[in-house]
Tab-separated table of C-alpha atoms and ligand atoms in Angstrom:
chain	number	residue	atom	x	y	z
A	1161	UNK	CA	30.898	29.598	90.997
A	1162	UNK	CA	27.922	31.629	92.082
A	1163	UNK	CA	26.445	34.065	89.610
A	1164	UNK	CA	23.715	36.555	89.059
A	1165	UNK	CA	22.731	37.373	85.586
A	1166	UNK	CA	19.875	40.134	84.742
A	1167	UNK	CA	17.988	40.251	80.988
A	1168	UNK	CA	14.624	42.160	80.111
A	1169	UNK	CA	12.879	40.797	77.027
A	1170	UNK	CA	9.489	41.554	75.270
A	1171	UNK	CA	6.894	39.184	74.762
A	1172	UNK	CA	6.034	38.038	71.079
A	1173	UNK	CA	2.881	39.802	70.818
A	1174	UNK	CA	1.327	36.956	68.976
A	1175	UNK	CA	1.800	35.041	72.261
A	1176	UNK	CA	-1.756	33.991	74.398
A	1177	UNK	CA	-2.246	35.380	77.689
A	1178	UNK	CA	-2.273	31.307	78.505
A	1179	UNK	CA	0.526	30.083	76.974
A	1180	UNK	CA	2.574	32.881	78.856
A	1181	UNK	CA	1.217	31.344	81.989
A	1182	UNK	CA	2.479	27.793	80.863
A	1183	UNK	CA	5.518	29.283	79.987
A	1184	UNK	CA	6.246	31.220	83.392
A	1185	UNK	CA	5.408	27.711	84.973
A	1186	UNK	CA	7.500	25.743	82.987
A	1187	UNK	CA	10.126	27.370	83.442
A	1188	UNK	CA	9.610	28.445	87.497
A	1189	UNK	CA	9.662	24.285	87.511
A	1190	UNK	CA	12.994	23.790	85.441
A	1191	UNK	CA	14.332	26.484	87.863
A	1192	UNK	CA	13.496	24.562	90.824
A	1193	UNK	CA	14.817	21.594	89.542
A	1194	UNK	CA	18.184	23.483	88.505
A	1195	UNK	CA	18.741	25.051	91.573
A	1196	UNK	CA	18.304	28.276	89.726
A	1197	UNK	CA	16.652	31.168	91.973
A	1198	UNK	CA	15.594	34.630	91.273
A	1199	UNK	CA	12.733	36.502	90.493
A	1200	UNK	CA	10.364	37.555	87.244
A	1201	UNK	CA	8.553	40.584	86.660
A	1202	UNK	CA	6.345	40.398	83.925
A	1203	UNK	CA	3.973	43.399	82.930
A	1204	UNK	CA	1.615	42.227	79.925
A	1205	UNK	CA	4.639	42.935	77.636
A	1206	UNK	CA	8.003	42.659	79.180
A	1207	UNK	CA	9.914	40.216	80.870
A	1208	UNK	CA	12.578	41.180	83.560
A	1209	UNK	CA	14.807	38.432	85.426
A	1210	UNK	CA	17.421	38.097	87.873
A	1211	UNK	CA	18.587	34.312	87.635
A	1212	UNK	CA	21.245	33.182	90.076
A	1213	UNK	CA	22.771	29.888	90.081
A	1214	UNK	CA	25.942	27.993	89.397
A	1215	UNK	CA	27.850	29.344	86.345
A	1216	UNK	CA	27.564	26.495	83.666
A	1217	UNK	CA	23.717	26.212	84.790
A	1218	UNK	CA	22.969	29.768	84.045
A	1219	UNK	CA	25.173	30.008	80.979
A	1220	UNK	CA	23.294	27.201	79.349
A	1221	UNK	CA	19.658	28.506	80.912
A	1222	UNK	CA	20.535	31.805	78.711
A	1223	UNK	CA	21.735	30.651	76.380
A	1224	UNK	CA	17.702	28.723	75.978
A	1225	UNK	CA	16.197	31.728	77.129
A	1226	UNK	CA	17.635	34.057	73.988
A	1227	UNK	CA	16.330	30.987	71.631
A	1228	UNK	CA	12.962	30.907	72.957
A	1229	UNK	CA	10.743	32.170	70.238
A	1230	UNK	CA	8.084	32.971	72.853
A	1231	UNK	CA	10.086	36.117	73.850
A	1232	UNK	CA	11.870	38.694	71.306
A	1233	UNK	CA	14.990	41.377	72.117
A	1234	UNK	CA	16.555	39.466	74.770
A	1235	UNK	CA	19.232	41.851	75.997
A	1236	UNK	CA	21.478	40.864	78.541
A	1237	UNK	CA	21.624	43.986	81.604
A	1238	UNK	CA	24.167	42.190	84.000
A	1239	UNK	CA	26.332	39.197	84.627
A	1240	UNK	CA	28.320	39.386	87.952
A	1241	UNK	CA	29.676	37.098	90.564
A	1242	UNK	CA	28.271	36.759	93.652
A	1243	UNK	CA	29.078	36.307	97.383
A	1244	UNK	CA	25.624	34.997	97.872
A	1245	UNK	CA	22.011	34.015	96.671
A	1246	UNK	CA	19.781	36.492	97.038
A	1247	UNK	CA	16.737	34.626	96.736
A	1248	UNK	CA	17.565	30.995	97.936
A	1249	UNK	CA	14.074	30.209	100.049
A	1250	UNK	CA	11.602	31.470	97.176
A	1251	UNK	CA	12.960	29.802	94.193
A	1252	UNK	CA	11.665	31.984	91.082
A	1253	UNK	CA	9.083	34.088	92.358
A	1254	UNK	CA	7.050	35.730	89.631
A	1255	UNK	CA	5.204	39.645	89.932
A	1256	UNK	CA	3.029	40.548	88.027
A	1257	UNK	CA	4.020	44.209	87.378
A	1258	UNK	CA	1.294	45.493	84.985
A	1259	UNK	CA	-0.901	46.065	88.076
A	1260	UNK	CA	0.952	47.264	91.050
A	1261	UNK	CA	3.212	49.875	91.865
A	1262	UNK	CA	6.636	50.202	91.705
A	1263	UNK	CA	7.214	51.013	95.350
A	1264	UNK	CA	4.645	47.428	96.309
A	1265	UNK	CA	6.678	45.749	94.049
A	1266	UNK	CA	10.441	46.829	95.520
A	1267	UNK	CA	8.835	46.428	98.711
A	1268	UNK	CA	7.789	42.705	98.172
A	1269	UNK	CA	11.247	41.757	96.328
A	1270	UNK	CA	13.372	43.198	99.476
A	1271	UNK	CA	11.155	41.081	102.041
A	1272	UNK	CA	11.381	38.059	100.333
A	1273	UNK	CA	15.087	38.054	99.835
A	1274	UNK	CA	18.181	38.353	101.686
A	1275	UNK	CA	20.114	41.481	100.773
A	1276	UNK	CA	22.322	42.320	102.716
A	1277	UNK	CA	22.339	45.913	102.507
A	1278	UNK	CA	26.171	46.458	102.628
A	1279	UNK	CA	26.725	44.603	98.964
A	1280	UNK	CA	27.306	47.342	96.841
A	1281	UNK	CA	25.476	44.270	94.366
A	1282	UNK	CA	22.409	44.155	96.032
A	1283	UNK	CA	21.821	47.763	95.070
A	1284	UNK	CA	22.726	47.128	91.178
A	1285	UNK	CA	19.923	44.740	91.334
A	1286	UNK	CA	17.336	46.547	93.381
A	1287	UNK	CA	18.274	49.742	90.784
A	1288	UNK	CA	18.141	47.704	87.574
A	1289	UNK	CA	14.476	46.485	88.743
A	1290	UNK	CA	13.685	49.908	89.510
A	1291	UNK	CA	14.971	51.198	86.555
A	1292	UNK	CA	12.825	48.411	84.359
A	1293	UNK	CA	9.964	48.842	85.966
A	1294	UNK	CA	9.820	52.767	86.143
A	1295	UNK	CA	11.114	52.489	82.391
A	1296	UNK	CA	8.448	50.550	81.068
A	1297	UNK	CA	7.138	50.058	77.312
A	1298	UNK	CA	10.016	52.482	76.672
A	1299	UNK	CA	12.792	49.488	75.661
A	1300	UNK	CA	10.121	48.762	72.786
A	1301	UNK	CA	12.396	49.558	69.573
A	1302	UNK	CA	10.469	51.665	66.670
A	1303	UNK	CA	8.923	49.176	64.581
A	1304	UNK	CA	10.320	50.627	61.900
A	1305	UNK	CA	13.653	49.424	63.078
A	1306	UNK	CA	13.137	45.879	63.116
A	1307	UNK	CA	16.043	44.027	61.261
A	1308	UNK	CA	12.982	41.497	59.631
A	1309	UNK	CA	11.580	44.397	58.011
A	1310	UNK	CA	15.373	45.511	56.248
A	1311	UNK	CA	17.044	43.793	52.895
A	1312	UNK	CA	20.383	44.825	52.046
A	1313	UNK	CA	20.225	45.849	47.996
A	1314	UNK	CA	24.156	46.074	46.664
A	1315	UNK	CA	24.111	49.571	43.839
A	1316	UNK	CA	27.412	50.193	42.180
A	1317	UNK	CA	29.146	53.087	43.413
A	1318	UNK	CA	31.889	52.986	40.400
A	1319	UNK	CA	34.760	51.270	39.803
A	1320	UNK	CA	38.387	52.049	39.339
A	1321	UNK	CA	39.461	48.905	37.781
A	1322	UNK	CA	39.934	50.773	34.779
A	1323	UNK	CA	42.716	52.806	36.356
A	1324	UNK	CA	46.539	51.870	36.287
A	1325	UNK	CA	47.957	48.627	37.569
A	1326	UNK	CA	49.681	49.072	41.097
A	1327	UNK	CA	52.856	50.194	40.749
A	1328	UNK	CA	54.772	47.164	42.216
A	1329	UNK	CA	57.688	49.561	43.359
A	1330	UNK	CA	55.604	51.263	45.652
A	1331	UNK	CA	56.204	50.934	49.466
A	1332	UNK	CA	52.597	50.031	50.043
A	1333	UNK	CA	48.866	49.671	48.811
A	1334	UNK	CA	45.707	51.307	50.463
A	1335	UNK	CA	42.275	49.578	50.549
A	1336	UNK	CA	38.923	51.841	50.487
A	1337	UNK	CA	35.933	51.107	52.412
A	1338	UNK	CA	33.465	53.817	52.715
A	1339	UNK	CA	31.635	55.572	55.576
A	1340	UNK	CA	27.968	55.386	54.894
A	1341	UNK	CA	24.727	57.509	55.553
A	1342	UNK	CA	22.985	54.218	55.352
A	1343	UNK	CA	19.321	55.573	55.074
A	1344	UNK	CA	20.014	58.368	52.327
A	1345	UNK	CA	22.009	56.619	50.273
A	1346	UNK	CA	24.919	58.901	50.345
A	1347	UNK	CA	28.369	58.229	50.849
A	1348	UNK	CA	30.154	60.465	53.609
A	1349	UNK	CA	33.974	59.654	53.551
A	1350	UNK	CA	36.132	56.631	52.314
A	1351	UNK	CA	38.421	55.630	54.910
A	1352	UNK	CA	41.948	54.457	53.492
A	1353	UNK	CA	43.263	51.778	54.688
A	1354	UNK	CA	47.094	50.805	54.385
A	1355	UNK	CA	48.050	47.505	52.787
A	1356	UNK	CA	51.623	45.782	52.302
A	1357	UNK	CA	52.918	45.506	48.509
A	1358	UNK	CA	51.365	42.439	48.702
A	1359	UNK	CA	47.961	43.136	49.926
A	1360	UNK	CA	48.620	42.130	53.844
A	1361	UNK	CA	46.774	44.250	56.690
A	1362	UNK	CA	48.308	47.215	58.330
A	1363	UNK	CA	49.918	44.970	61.143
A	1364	UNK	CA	51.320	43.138	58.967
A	1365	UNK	CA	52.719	46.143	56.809
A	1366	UNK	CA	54.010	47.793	59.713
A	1367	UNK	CA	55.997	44.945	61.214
A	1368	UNK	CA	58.270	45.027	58.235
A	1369	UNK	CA	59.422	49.000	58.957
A	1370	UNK	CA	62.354	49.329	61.112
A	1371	UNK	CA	60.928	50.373	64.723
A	1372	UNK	CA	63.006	54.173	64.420
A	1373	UNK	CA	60.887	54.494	61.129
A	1374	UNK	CA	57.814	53.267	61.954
A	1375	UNK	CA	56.289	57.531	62.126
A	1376	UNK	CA	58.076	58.885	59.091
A	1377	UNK	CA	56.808	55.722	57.329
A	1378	UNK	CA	53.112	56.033	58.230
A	1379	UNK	CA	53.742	59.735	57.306
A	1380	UNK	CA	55.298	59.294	53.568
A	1381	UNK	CA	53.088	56.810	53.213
A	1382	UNK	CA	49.918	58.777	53.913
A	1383	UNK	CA	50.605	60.401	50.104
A	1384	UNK	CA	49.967	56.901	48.177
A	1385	UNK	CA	46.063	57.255	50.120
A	1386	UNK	CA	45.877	61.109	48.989
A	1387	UNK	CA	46.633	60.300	45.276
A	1388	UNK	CA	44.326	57.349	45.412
A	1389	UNK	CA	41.776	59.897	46.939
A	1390	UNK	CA	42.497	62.112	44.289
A	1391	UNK	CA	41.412	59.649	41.455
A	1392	UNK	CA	37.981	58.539	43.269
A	1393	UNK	CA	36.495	61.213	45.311
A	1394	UNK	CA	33.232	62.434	43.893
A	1395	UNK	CA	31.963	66.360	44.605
A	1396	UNK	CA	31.036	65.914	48.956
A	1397	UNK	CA	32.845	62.814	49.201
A	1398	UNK	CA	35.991	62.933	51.590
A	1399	UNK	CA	38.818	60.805	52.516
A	1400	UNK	CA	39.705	59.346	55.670
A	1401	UNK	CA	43.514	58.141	56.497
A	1402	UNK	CA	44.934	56.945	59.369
A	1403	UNK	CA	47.971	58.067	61.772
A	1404	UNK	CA	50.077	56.971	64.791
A	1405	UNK	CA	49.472	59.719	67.192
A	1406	UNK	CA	53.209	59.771	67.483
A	1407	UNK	CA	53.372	60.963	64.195
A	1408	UNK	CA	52.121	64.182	64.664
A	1409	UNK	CA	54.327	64.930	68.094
A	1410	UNK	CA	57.255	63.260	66.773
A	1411	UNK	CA	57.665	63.949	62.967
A	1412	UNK	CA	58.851	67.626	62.737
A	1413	UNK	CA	56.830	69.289	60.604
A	1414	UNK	CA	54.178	66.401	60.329
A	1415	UNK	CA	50.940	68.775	59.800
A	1416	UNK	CA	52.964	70.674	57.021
A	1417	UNK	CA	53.706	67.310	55.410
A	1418	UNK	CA	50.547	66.376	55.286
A	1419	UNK	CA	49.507	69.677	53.908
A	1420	UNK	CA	52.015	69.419	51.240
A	1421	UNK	CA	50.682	66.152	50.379
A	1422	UNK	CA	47.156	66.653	50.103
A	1423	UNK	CA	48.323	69.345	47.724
A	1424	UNK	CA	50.639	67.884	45.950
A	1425	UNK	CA	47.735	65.292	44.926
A	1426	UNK	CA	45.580	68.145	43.939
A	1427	UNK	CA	43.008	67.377	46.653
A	1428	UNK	CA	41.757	70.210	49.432
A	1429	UNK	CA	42.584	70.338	53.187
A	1430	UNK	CA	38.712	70.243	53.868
A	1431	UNK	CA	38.296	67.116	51.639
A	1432	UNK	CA	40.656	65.328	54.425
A	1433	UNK	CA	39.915	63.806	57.500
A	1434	UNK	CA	43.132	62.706	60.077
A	1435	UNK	CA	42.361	59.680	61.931
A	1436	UNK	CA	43.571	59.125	64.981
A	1437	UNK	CA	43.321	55.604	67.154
A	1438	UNK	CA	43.935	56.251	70.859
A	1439	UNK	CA	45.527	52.681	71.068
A	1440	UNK	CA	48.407	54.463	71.326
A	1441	UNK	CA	49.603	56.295	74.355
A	1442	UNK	CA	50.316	59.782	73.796
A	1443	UNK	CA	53.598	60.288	75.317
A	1444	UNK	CA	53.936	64.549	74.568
A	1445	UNK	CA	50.419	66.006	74.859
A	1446	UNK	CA	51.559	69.597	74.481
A	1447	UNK	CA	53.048	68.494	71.000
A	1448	UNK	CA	50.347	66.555	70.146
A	1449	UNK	CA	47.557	69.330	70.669
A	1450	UNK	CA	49.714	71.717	69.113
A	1451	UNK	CA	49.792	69.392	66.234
A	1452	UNK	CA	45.687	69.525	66.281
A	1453	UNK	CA	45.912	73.347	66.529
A	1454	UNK	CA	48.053	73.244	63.841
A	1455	UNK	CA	45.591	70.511	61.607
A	1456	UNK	CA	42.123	73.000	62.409
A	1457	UNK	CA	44.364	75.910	61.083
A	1458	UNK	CA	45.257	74.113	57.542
A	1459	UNK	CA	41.495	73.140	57.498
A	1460	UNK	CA	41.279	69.513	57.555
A	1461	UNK	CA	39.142	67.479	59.847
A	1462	UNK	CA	40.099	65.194	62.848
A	1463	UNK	CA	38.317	61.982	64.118
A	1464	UNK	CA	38.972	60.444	66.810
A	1465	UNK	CA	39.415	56.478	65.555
A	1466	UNK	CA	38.388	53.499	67.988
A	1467	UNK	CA	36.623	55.651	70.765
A	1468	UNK	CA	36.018	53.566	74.123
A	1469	UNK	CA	38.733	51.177	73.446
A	1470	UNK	CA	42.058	52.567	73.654
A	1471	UNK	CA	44.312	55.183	76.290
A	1472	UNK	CA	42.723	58.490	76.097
A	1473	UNK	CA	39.590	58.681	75.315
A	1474	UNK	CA	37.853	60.967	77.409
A	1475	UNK	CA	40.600	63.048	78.669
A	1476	UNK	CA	41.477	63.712	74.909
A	1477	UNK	CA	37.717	64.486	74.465
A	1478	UNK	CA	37.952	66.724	77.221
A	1479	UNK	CA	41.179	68.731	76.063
A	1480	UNK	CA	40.257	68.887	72.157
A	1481	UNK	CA	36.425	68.200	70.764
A	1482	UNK	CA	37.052	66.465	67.425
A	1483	UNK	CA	34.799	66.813	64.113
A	1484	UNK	CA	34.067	62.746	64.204
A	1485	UNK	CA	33.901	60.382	67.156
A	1486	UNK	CA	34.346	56.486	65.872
A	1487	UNK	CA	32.860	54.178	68.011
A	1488	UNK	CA	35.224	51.149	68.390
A	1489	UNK	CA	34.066	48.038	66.678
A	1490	UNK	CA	34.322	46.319	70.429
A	1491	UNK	CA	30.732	48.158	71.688
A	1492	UNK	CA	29.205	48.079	68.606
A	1493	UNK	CA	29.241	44.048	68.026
A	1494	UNK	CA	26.285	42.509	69.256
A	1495	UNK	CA	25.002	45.507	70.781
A	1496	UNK	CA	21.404	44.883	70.453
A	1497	UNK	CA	21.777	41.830	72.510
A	1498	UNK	CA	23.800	44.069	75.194
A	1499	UNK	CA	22.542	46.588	77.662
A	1500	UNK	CA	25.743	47.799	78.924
A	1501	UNK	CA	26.658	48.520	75.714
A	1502	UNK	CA	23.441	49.790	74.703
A	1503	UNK	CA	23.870	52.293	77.519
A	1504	UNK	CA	27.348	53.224	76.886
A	1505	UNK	CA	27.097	53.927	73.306
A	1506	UNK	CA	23.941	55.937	74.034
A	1507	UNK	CA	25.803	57.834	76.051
A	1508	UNK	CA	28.403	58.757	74.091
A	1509	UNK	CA	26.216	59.459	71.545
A	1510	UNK	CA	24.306	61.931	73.536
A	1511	UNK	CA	27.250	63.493	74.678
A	1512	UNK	CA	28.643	63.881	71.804
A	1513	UNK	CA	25.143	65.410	70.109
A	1514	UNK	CA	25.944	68.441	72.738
A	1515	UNK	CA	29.273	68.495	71.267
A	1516	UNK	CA	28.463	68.486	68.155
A	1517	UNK	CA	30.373	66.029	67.192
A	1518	UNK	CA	29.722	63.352	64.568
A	1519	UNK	CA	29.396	59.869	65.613
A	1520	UNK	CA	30.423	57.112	63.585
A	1521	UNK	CA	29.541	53.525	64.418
A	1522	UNK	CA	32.398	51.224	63.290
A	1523	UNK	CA	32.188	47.513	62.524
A	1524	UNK	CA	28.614	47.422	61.775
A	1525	UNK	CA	28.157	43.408	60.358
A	1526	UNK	CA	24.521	42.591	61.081
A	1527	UNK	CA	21.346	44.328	60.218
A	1528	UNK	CA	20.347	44.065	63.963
A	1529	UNK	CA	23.295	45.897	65.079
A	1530	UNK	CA	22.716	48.742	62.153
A	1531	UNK	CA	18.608	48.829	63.244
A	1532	UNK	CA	19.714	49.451	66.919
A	1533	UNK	CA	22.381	51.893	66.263
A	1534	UNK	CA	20.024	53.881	63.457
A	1535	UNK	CA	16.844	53.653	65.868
A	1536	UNK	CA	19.247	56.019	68.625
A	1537	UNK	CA	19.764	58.525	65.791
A	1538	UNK	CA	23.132	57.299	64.695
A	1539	UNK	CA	23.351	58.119	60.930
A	1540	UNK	CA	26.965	57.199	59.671
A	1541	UNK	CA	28.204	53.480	59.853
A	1542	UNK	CA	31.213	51.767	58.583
A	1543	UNK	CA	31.396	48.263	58.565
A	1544	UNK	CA	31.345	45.095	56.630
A	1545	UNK	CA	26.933	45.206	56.495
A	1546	UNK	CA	27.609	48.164	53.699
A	1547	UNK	CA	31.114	47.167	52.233
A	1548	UNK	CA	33.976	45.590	52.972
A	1549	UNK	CA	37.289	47.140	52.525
A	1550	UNK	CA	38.763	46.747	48.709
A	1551	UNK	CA	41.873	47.066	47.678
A	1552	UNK	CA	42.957	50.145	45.580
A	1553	UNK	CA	39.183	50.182	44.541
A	1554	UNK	CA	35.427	51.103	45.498
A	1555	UNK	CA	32.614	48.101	44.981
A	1556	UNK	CA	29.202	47.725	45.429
A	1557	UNK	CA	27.980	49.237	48.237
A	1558	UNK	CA	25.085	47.067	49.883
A	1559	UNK	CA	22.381	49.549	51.310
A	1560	UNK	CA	19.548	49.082	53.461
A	1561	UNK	CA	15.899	49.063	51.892
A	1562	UNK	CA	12.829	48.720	53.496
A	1563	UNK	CA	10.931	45.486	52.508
A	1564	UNK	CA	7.391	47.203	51.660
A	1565	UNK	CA	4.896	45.660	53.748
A	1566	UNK	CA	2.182	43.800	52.531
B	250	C2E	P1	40.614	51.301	61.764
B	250	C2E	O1	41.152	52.622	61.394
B	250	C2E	O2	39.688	51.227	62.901
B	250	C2E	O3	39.977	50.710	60.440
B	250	C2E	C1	38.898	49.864	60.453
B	250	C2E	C2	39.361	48.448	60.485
B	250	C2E	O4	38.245	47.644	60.754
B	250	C2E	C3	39.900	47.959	59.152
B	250	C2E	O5	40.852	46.931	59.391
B	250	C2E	C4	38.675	47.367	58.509
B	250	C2E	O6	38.968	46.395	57.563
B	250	C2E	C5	38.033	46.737	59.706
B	250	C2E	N1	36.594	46.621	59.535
B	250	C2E	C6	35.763	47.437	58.884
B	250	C2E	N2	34.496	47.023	58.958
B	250	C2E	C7	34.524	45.896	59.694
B	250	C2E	C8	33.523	44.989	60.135
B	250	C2E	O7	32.336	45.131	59.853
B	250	C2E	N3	33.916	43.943	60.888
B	250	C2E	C9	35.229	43.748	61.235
B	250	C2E	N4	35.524	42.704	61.972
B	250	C2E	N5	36.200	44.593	60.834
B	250	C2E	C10	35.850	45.650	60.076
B	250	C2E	P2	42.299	46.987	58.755
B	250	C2E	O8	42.222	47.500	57.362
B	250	C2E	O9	42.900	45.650	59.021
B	250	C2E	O10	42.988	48.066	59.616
B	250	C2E	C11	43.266	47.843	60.952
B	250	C2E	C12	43.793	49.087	61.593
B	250	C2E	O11	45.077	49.438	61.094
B	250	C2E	C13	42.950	50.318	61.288
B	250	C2E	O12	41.816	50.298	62.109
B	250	C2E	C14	43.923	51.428	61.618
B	250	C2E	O13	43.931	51.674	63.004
B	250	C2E	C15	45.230	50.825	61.225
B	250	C2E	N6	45.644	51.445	59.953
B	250	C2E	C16	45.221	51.232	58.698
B	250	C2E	N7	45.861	52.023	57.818
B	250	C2E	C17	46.722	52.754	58.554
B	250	C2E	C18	47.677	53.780	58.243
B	250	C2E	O14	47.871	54.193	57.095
B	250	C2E	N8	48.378	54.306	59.304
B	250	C2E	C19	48.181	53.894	60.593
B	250	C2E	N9	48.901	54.445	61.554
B	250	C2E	N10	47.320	52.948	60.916
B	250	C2E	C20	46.590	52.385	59.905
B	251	MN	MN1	40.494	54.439	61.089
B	252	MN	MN1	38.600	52.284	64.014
């Protein structure tokens, strides 16, 4: 199968002005030889290519391309099908974009291929060339943010291992894993998370409630995680739990439940944040935004859990700005290797900075991902980098320090 795949790289700056030319011909050679075609801009410090070949080829050309330690920040902008090769009488035709314009440069790329202007494709790949070469120096990351320059350094946050045994009568368990402000130091919220008697995951816990119960248990339930909260959360600290969106359009009473609850446990409404996942259809919106109404009025926050993943998204957005925005764990993995996600969680992070709404990046496992995310003015990160989750306890949380430079 025919496919077109688009990256933009920067050149290790230790790299010789010659060896990049014995790189660009080595590789316009193995191209030839592969039956790959395409083209290369190159501008003193970045690389851009469209590659087109058979499937398998390009797959394991990438897949050399990302190791190459010649190059650095290989991030992948598109991989499509396509009808056609755009380029299949030049081979891989380089440009040397440091020293003409963009318009010489678009001009020259359109004569030597064969777009046929009606492919909505073509135009993704004339715009992404465009967009790199009007864009230029500007992908450059702040070398601050540079995972080599991070260490992760684990400080106790406390423990509650000196607290009572879990009650084995209890219907269920909750593990804490915190939300962290990962360059002060501070911890923002802990997010409870609900495990079986017996320590399994929520999936697990919920597949052994009777389908008809399934809301008033994830309500009830939402008490154990308010108690727990009670017992751990220091002065700013607050605690996140989780709920079916059903539960608060299908539980009479839900919000005053909770409200009960949280004061029954001797915490405050404010100290509370409702999560919501949108993996969920909502099947009543009226009750379900009456439901929010009804949360903002007993004063405890809402987040939106697993943004860009689920049903609702951005018509929920639209109807009711939350306090928190969670970025599902799906766009943040791997992200510095992605462009589409790079430019979809930028986006939503913009967005959401007119909103003023807080954006949380979820699933956070490697110090690239957390260097990305921080360098776009992301503060708060969950994820498995800081802490993993831990059952009816807090641990160590592992923070990023700068290694001082020599
Ligand atoms: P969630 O609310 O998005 O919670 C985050 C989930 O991601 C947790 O899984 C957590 O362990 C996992 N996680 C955190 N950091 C990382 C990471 O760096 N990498 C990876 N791969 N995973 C990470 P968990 O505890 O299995 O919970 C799964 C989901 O179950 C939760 O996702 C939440 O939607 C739901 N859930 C948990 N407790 C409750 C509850 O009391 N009620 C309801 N309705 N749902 C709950
Ligand atoms: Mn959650
Ligand atoms: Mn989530």
């Amino acid at each position: 199968m025919l496919t077109t795949l688009i990256y933009r790289s920067l050149v290790n700056p230790e790299l010789q002005q010659a060896s990049i030319h014995t790189l660009v011909q080595d590789a316009l050679c193995k191209n030839n030889a592969n039956n790959v075609t395409g083209i290369l801009l190159y501008d003193g410090a970045e690389f851009f290519q469209v590659l087109e070949g058979e499937e398998a080829v390009i797959n394991a050309l990438f897949t050399r391309i990302r190791a190459d330690l010649r190059h650095h920040s290989v991030v992948l902008l598109m991989q499509d099908y396509s009808a056609y090769r755009r380029f299949h009488d030049t081979g891989m035709r380089l440009f040397d974009a440091g020293s003409r314009t963009v318009e010489s440069i678009i001009e020259d790329i359109r004569s030597l291929s064969h777009f046929r202007g009606n492919y909505l494709q073509d135009n993704r790949i004339f715009r992404l060339a465009t967009a790199f070469l009007v864009q230029r120096g500007q992908h450059t990351q702040p070398a601050e943010f540079s995972a080599s320059l991070w260490r992760r350094e684990g400080r106790e946050h406390f423990t509650l291992s000196q607290w009572p045994e879990i009650n084995p009568e209890k219907p269920c368990q909750f593990a804490l894993q915190p939300i962290v402000e990962a360059l002060t130091g501070k911890v923002s919220s802990w997010e409870a998370l609900i495990r079986s008697p017996s320590g399994d995951s929520p999936a697990r816990m919920f597949e052994s409630v009777p389908a008809d119960r399934l809301y008033r248990f994830d309500l009830e339930t939402k008490a154990y995680a308010f108690a727990l909260g009670r017992r751990m959360l220091k002065h700013n600290e607050k605690l996140s739990v989780n709920l079916l969106p059903g539960v608060l359009y299908s539980e009479p009473g839900a919000v005053n439940t909770l409200i009960k609850q949280i004061d029954a446990a001797g915490l405050r409404p404010e100290q509370v944040i409702i999560e919501v996942t949108e993996t969920e259809a909502i099947t009543d919106q009226d009750a379900f935004y009456q439901a929010l109404k009804e949360l903002r009025i007993a004063g405890t926050g809402f987040a939106i859990d697993d943004f860009g993943s689920g049903y609702s998204g951005l018509a929920l957005l639209a109807r009711f700005q939350p306090d928190k925005i969670k970025i599902d764990r799906a766009l943040i993995e791997g992200i510095h290797l992605s462009g589409v996600k790079q430019a979809i969680v930028r986006s939503i992070t913009r967005c959401c900075d007119e909103l003023g709404i807080t954006v949380v990046a979820e699933g956070v496992e490697t110090m690239e991902e957390w260097c990305w995310l921080q360098s776009i003015g992301i503060h708060l990160f969950q994820g498995y980098l800081f802490s993993r989750p831990i059952l009816n306890d807090v641990g160590n949380i592992q923070w990023p320090v700068r290694i001082a430079s020599a």
